[in-house]
Amino acid sequence: MLHRRRFLNTTVRSLTLGGAGCLLLLLAARGAGAQPRYTVPLAQLQEMVAQRFPRSVPVQGLLDLTLQAPALRLLPEVNRLGAAMVVDAAGPALRRSHAGLFDVEFALRYEASDRTLRAHQIRLARLDFPSLKPAVVQLLNTYAPALAEQSLREVSLHQLRPQDTAVLDGLGLQPGPITVTAEGLTVAFVGKAPG
């Protein structure tokens, strides 16, 4: 018990105010018997994902799609996020650039190697190019599921700080289920499996 108290005292002193606040919330929740949680607001998610765009996605050597930073939306009823992106299509198969809208939905997972929350299980909701000929739109829709996957595959939306995960490690906790709420993402922390 004394060793654990020293560890916690040393850890709290070494953290920034934000990290200490996170630690105190975790400890309070753990002491009250509740599952510790960490919430990431939508604005913070939006800021991080914007750093990963614009992105270019080639389509079979015929054209390139350039995706702008997505506008994220929370979909708590299905525990997913949505992302609407303005997209420009240009290339040898087209005479000029065409603007459109690319809308996807995705789940999230935690990647321990770099402490990030990442997009995965990406599904196309809508691909719309009003100025393209129907045959070209049909071609794009053939590739649309793969394009949806390629556009956001493994894009990170948030990263936990090293000092925060060190504290969790010391408490025998690791990030667990990620829940989409009306306020943002909530990451539950669970006990590590013995091993």
PDB file of C-alpha atoms in Angstrom:
ATOM      1  CA  MET A   1       0.000   0.000   0.000  1.00  0.00           C
ATOM      2  CA  LEU A   2       2.836   2.381   0.889  1.00  0.00           C
ATOM      3  CA  HIS A   3       4.524   1.683  -2.468  1.00  0.00           C
ATOM      4  CA  ARG A   4       1.285   2.456  -4.342  1.00  0.00           C
ATOM      5  CA  ARG A   5       0.791   5.707  -2.379  1.00  0.00           C
ATOM      6  CA  ARG A   6       4.355   6.823  -3.224  1.00  0.00           C
ATOM      7  CA  PHE A   7       3.775   5.952  -6.898  1.00  0.00           C
ATOM      8  CA  LEU A   8       0.571   8.028  -6.992  1.00  0.00           C
ATOM      9  CA  ASN A   9       2.167  10.988  -5.172  1.00  0.00           C
ATOM     10  CA  THR A  10       5.157  10.976  -7.535  1.00  0.00           C
ATOM     11  CA  THR A  11       2.894  10.619 -10.572  1.00  0.00           C
ATOM     12  CA  VAL A  12       0.590  13.476  -9.573  1.00  0.00           C
ATOM     13  CA  ARG A  13       3.568  15.806  -9.034  1.00  0.00           C
ATOM     14  CA  SER A  14       5.019  14.939 -12.452  1.00  0.00           C
ATOM     15  CA  LEU A  15       1.840  15.572 -14.441  1.00  0.00           C
ATOM     16  CA  THR A  16       0.638  18.816 -15.927  1.00  0.00           C
ATOM     17  CA  LEU A  17      -2.594  20.239 -14.550  1.00  0.00           C
ATOM     18  CA  GLY A  18      -4.592  18.612 -17.375  1.00  0.00           C
ATOM     19  CA  GLY A  19      -3.005  15.222 -16.755  1.00  0.00           C
ATOM     20  CA  ALA A  20      -3.456  15.521 -12.988  1.00  0.00           C
ATOM     21  CA  GLY A  21      -7.108  16.451 -13.525  1.00  0.00           C
ATOM     22  CA  CYS A  22      -7.542  13.343 -15.671  1.00  0.00           C
ATOM     23  CA  LEU A  23      -5.806  11.233 -13.029  1.00  0.00           C
ATOM     24  CA  LEU A  24      -7.947  12.644 -10.215  1.00  0.00           C
ATOM     25  CA  LEU A  25     -11.130  11.967 -12.154  1.00  0.00           C
ATOM     26  CA  LEU A  26      -9.973   8.398 -12.803  1.00  0.00           C
ATOM     27  CA  LEU A  27      -9.110   7.860  -9.138  1.00  0.00           C
ATOM     28  CA  ALA A  28     -12.404   9.356  -7.937  1.00  0.00           C
ATOM     29  CA  ALA A  29     -14.369   7.134 -10.297  1.00  0.00           C
ATOM     30  CA  ARG A  30     -12.343   4.089  -9.271  1.00  0.00           C
ATOM     31  CA  GLY A  31     -12.790   4.875  -5.572  1.00  0.00           C
ATOM     32  CA  ALA A  32     -16.554   5.253  -6.031  1.00  0.00           C
ATOM     33  CA  GLY A  33     -16.727   1.832  -7.688  1.00  0.00           C
ATOM     34  CA  ALA A  34     -17.574   3.321 -11.089  1.00  0.00           C
ATOM     35  CA  GLN A  35     -15.702   2.441 -14.247  1.00  0.00           C
ATOM     36  CA  PRO A  36     -13.130   5.205 -14.956  1.00  0.00           C
ATOM     37  CA  ARG A  37     -13.787   7.128 -18.170  1.00  0.00           C
ATOM     38  CA  TYR A  38     -12.134   9.749 -20.349  1.00  0.00           C
ATOM     39  CA  THR A  39     -14.204  12.030 -22.621  1.00  0.00           C
ATOM     40  CA  VAL A  40     -13.000  13.659 -25.849  1.00  0.00           C
ATOM     41  CA  PRO A  41     -15.276  16.485 -27.100  1.00  0.00           C
ATOM     42  CA  LEU A  42     -16.304  16.725 -30.763  1.00  0.00           C
ATOM     43  CA  ALA A  43     -14.355  19.990 -31.285  1.00  0.00           C
ATOM     44  CA  GLN A  44     -11.118  18.275 -30.236  1.00  0.00           C
ATOM     45  CA  LEU A  45     -11.796  15.362 -32.589  1.00  0.00           C
ATOM     46  CA  GLN A  46     -12.535  17.781 -35.430  1.00  0.00           C
ATOM     47  CA  GLU A  47      -9.280  19.650 -34.829  1.00  0.00           C
ATOM     48  CA  MET A  48      -7.151  16.498 -34.927  1.00  0.00           C
ATOM     49  CA  VAL A  49      -8.781  14.956 -38.002  1.00  0.00           C
ATOM     50  CA  ALA A  50      -8.428  18.240 -39.933  1.00  0.00           C
ATOM     51  CA  GLN A  51      -4.645  17.867 -39.666  1.00  0.00           C
ATOM     52  CA  ARG A  52      -4.832  14.688 -41.821  1.00  0.00           C
ATOM     53  CA  PHE A  53      -6.428  16.401 -44.834  1.00  0.00           C
ATOM     54  CA  PRO A  54      -6.591  17.146 -47.734  1.00  0.00           C
ATOM     55  CA  ARG A  55      -6.025  13.589 -48.998  1.00  0.00           C
ATOM     56  CA  SER A  56      -5.765  12.287 -52.534  1.00  0.00           C
ATOM     57  CA  VAL A  57      -7.331   8.945 -53.454  1.00  0.00           C
ATOM     58  CA  PRO A  58      -6.603   7.521 -56.957  1.00  0.00           C
ATOM     59  CA  VAL A  59      -9.340   5.626 -58.825  1.00  0.00           C
ATOM     60  CA  GLN A  60      -7.950   2.948 -61.182  1.00  0.00           C
ATOM     61  CA  GLY A  61      -5.590   5.395 -62.926  1.00  0.00           C
ATOM     62  CA  LEU A  62      -8.604   7.196 -64.419  1.00  0.00           C
ATOM     63  CA  LEU A  63      -9.042  10.007 -61.960  1.00  0.00           C
ATOM     64  CA  ASP A  64      -8.043  11.283 -58.546  1.00  0.00           C
ATOM     65  CA  LEU A  65     -10.338  12.280 -55.761  1.00  0.00           C
ATOM     66  CA  THR A  66      -9.092  15.023 -53.451  1.00  0.00           C
ATOM     67  CA  LEU A  67     -10.891  14.926 -50.117  1.00  0.00           C
ATOM     68  CA  GLN A  68     -11.050  18.013 -47.931  1.00  0.00           C
ATOM     69  CA  ALA A  69     -11.185  17.906 -44.127  1.00  0.00           C
ATOM     70  CA  PRO A  70     -14.386  16.193 -43.031  1.00  0.00           C
ATOM     71  CA  ALA A  71     -17.118  17.737 -40.928  1.00  0.00           C
ATOM     72  CA  LEU A  72     -17.607  15.162 -38.184  1.00  0.00           C
ATOM     73  CA  ARG A  73     -20.940  14.349 -36.585  1.00  0.00           C
ATOM     74  CA  LEU A  74     -21.755  12.175 -33.608  1.00  0.00           C
ATOM     75  CA  LEU A  75     -24.087   9.217 -34.163  1.00  0.00           C
ATOM     76  CA  PRO A  76     -24.664   7.943 -30.606  1.00  0.00           C
ATOM     77  CA  GLU A  77     -27.703   5.879 -31.618  1.00  0.00           C
ATOM     78  CA  VAL A  78     -25.417   3.544 -33.617  1.00  0.00           C
ATOM     79  CA  ASN A  79     -22.188   4.188 -31.642  1.00  0.00           C
ATOM     80  CA  ARG A  80     -20.411   5.583 -34.713  1.00  0.00           C
ATOM     81  CA  LEU A  81     -19.158   8.858 -36.162  1.00  0.00           C
ATOM     82  CA  GLY A  82     -20.150  10.369 -39.479  1.00  0.00           C
ATOM     83  CA  ALA A  83     -17.905  12.415 -41.744  1.00  0.00           C
ATOM     84  CA  ALA A  84     -19.056  14.568 -44.663  1.00  0.00           C
ATOM     85  CA  MET A  85     -16.250  15.660 -46.991  1.00  0.00           C
ATOM     86  CA  VAL A  86     -16.172  17.973 -49.966  1.00  0.00           C
ATOM     87  CA  VAL A  87     -14.386  16.089 -52.735  1.00  0.00           C
ATOM     88  CA  ASP A  88     -12.954  17.156 -56.095  1.00  0.00           C
ATOM     89  CA  ALA A  89     -12.707  14.646 -58.948  1.00  0.00           C
ATOM     90  CA  ALA A  90     -10.159  15.336 -61.694  1.00  0.00           C
ATOM     91  CA  GLY A  91      -7.965  13.353 -64.060  1.00  0.00           C
ATOM     92  CA  PRO A  92      -7.548  11.907 -67.559  1.00  0.00           C
ATOM     93  CA  ALA A  93     -11.098  10.519 -67.694  1.00  0.00           C
ATOM     94  CA  LEU A  94     -12.657  13.936 -66.999  1.00  0.00           C
ATOM     95  CA  ARG A  95     -12.425  17.165 -68.973  1.00  0.00           C
ATOM     96  CA  ARG A  96     -12.517  19.364 -65.896  1.00  0.00           C
ATOM     97  CA  SER A  97     -12.627  19.163 -62.128  1.00  0.00           C
ATOM     98  CA  HIS A  98     -15.974  18.236 -60.548  1.00  0.00           C
ATOM     99  CA  ALA A  99     -17.007  18.992 -56.969  1.00  0.00           C
ATOM    100  CA  GLY A 100     -19.000  16.515 -54.962  1.00  0.00           C
ATOM    101  CA  LEU A 101     -19.820  15.242 -51.498  1.00  0.00           C
ATOM    102  CA  PHE A 102     -18.507  12.100 -49.863  1.00  0.00           C
ATOM    103  CA  ASP A 103     -20.267  10.954 -46.705  1.00  0.00           C
ATOM    104  CA  VAL A 104     -19.080   8.019 -44.567  1.00  0.00           C
ATOM    105  CA  GLU A 105     -19.769   6.465 -41.176  1.00  0.00           C
ATOM    106  CA  PHE A 106     -17.233   4.642 -39.024  1.00  0.00           C
ATOM    107  CA  ALA A 107     -16.530   3.017 -35.680  1.00  0.00           C
ATOM    108  CA  LEU A 108     -13.485   3.627 -33.524  1.00  0.00           C
ATOM    109  CA  ARG A 109     -10.752   1.509 -32.025  1.00  0.00           C
ATOM    110  CA  TYR A 110      -7.828   2.125 -29.710  1.00  0.00           C
ATOM    111  CA  GLU A 111      -4.297   1.556 -31.063  1.00  0.00           C
ATOM    112  CA  ALA A 112      -1.926   0.891 -28.157  1.00  0.00           C
ATOM    113  CA  SER A 113       1.296   1.314 -30.189  1.00  0.00           C
ATOM    114  CA  ASP A 114       0.808   5.093 -30.488  1.00  0.00           C
ATOM    115  CA  ARG A 115      -2.058   5.640 -27.975  1.00  0.00           C
ATOM    116  CA  THR A 116      -4.529   6.822 -30.630  1.00  0.00           C
ATOM    117  CA  LEU A 117      -8.250   6.481 -31.284  1.00  0.00           C
ATOM    118  CA  ARG A 118      -8.610   5.467 -34.931  1.00  0.00           C
ATOM    119  CA  ALA A 119     -11.354   5.210 -37.540  1.00  0.00           C
ATOM    120  CA  HIS A 120     -12.223   1.683 -38.660  1.00  0.00           C
ATOM    121  CA  GLN A 121     -15.192  -0.322 -40.017  1.00  0.00           C
ATOM    122  CA  ILE A 122     -15.780   2.483 -42.524  1.00  0.00           C
ATOM    123  CA  ARG A 123     -19.017   2.435 -44.526  1.00  0.00           C
ATOM    124  CA  LEU A 124     -20.116   4.655 -47.368  1.00  0.00           C
ATOM    125  CA  ALA A 125     -23.272   6.612 -46.622  1.00  0.00           C
ATOM    126  CA  ARG A 126     -23.359   8.701 -49.829  1.00  0.00           C
ATOM    127  CA  LEU A 127     -21.240   9.731 -52.814  1.00  0.00           C
ATOM    128  CA  ASP A 128     -22.722  12.555 -54.865  1.00  0.00           C
ATOM    129  CA  PHE A 129     -21.339  14.424 -57.905  1.00  0.00           C
ATOM    130  CA  PRO A 130     -24.142  16.566 -59.384  1.00  0.00           C
ATOM    131  CA  SER A 131     -22.110  17.728 -62.422  1.00  0.00           C
ATOM    132  CA  LEU A 132     -20.789  14.318 -63.526  1.00  0.00           C
ATOM    133  CA  LYS A 133     -22.439  12.191 -66.194  1.00  0.00           C
ATOM    134  CA  PRO A 134     -24.486   9.271 -64.804  1.00  0.00           C
ATOM    135  CA  ALA A 135     -22.075   6.693 -66.304  1.00  0.00           C
ATOM    136  CA  VAL A 136     -19.128   8.232 -64.428  1.00  0.00           C
ATOM    137  CA  VAL A 137     -21.142   8.403 -61.201  1.00  0.00           C
ATOM    138  CA  GLN A 138     -22.038   4.736 -61.680  1.00  0.00           C
ATOM    139  CA  LEU A 139     -18.338   3.899 -62.124  1.00  0.00           C
ATOM    140  CA  LEU A 140     -17.467   5.807 -58.960  1.00  0.00           C
ATOM    141  CA  ASN A 141     -20.250   4.051 -57.055  1.00  0.00           C
ATOM    142  CA  THR A 142     -18.751   0.716 -58.104  1.00  0.00           C
ATOM    143  CA  TYR A 143     -15.555   1.694 -56.322  1.00  0.00           C
ATOM    144  CA  ALA A 144     -17.293   3.692 -53.581  1.00  0.00           C
ATOM    145  CA  PRO A 145     -16.988   1.164 -50.724  1.00  0.00           C
ATOM    146  CA  ALA A 146     -13.245   0.772 -51.365  1.00  0.00           C
ATOM    147  CA  LEU A 147     -12.892   4.556 -51.687  1.00  0.00           C
ATOM    148  CA  ALA A 148     -14.654   5.028 -48.359  1.00  0.00           C
ATOM    149  CA  GLU A 149     -12.259   2.588 -46.711  1.00  0.00           C
ATOM    150  CA  GLN A 150      -9.193   4.143 -48.352  1.00  0.00           C
ATOM    151  CA  SER A 151     -10.197   7.726 -47.527  1.00  0.00           C
ATOM    152  CA  LEU A 152     -10.331   7.357 -43.747  1.00  0.00           C
ATOM    153  CA  ARG A 153      -8.629   4.034 -43.062  1.00  0.00           C
ATOM    154  CA  GLU A 154      -6.829   4.219 -39.772  1.00  0.00           C
ATOM    155  CA  VAL A 155      -7.046   8.028 -39.551  1.00  0.00           C
ATOM    156  CA  SER A 156      -6.363   8.960 -35.932  1.00  0.00           C
ATOM    157  CA  LEU A 157      -8.869  11.233 -34.232  1.00  0.00           C
ATOM    158  CA  HIS A 158      -7.271  11.582 -30.806  1.00  0.00           C
ATOM    159  CA  GLN A 159      -4.038  10.688 -29.040  1.00  0.00           C
ATOM    160  CA  LEU A 160      -3.581  10.061 -25.328  1.00  0.00           C
ATOM    161  CA  ARG A 161      -0.467  11.618 -23.841  1.00  0.00           C
ATOM    162  CA  PRO A 162       2.390   9.327 -22.704  1.00  0.00           C
ATOM    163  CA  GLN A 163       2.131  10.530 -19.103  1.00  0.00           C
ATOM    164  CA  ASP A 164      -1.606   9.716 -19.028  1.00  0.00           C
ATOM    165  CA  THR A 165      -1.104   6.167 -20.235  1.00  0.00           C
ATOM    166  CA  ALA A 166       1.836   5.731 -17.809  1.00  0.00           C
ATOM    167  CA  VAL A 167      -0.496   6.597 -14.933  1.00  0.00           C
ATOM    168  CA  LEU A 168      -3.072   4.133 -16.207  1.00  0.00           C
ATOM    169  CA  ASP A 169      -0.421   1.426 -16.557  1.00  0.00           C
ATOM    170  CA  GLY A 170       0.590   2.030 -12.944  1.00  0.00           C
ATOM    171  CA  LEU A 171      -3.019   1.570 -11.854  1.00  0.00           C
ATOM    172  CA  GLY A 172      -3.362  -1.639 -13.848  1.00  0.00           C
ATOM    173  CA  LEU A 173      -5.757  -0.036 -16.354  1.00  0.00           C
ATOM    174  CA  GLN A 174      -5.916   0.188 -20.127  1.00  0.00           C
ATOM    175  CA  PRO A 175      -8.330   1.853 -22.591  1.00  0.00           C
ATOM    176  CA  GLY A 176     -11.358  -0.324 -23.266  1.00  0.00           C
ATOM    177  CA  PRO A 177     -14.713   0.272 -24.957  1.00  0.00           C
ATOM    178  CA  ILE A 178     -15.206   3.531 -26.869  1.00  0.00           C
ATOM    179  CA  THR A 179     -18.727   4.968 -26.775  1.00  0.00           C
ATOM    180  CA  VAL A 180     -20.070   7.778 -28.955  1.00  0.00           C
ATOM    181  CA  THR A 181     -22.250  10.119 -26.886  1.00  0.00           C
ATOM    182  CA  ALA A 182     -24.044  13.391 -27.584  1.00  0.00           C
ATOM    183  CA  GLU A 183     -20.963  15.249 -26.219  1.00  0.00           C
ATOM    184  CA  GLY A 184     -18.162  13.321 -27.928  1.00  0.00           C
ATOM    185  CA  LEU A 185     -16.312  10.073 -27.364  1.00  0.00           C
ATOM    186  CA  THR A 186     -16.092   8.366 -23.993  1.00  0.00           C
ATOM    187  CA  VAL A 187     -13.259   5.914 -23.476  1.00  0.00           C
ATOM    188  CA  ALA A 188     -13.775   3.480 -20.594  1.00  0.00           C
ATOM    189  CA  PHE A 189     -10.713   2.189 -18.780  1.00  0.00           C
ATOM    190  CA  VAL A 190     -10.680  -1.444 -17.801  1.00  0.00           C
ATOM    191  CA  GLY A 191      -8.373  -3.643 -15.781  1.00  0.00           C
ATOM    192  CA  LYS A 192      -5.583  -5.314 -17.725  1.00  0.00           C
ATOM    193  CA  ALA A 193      -5.940  -9.034 -18.252  1.00  0.00           C
ATOM    194  CA  PRO A 194      -3.443 -10.960 -16.130  1.00  0.00           C
ATOM    195  CA  GLY A 195      -0.591 -12.162 -18.231  1.00  0.00           C
TER     196      GLY A 195
END
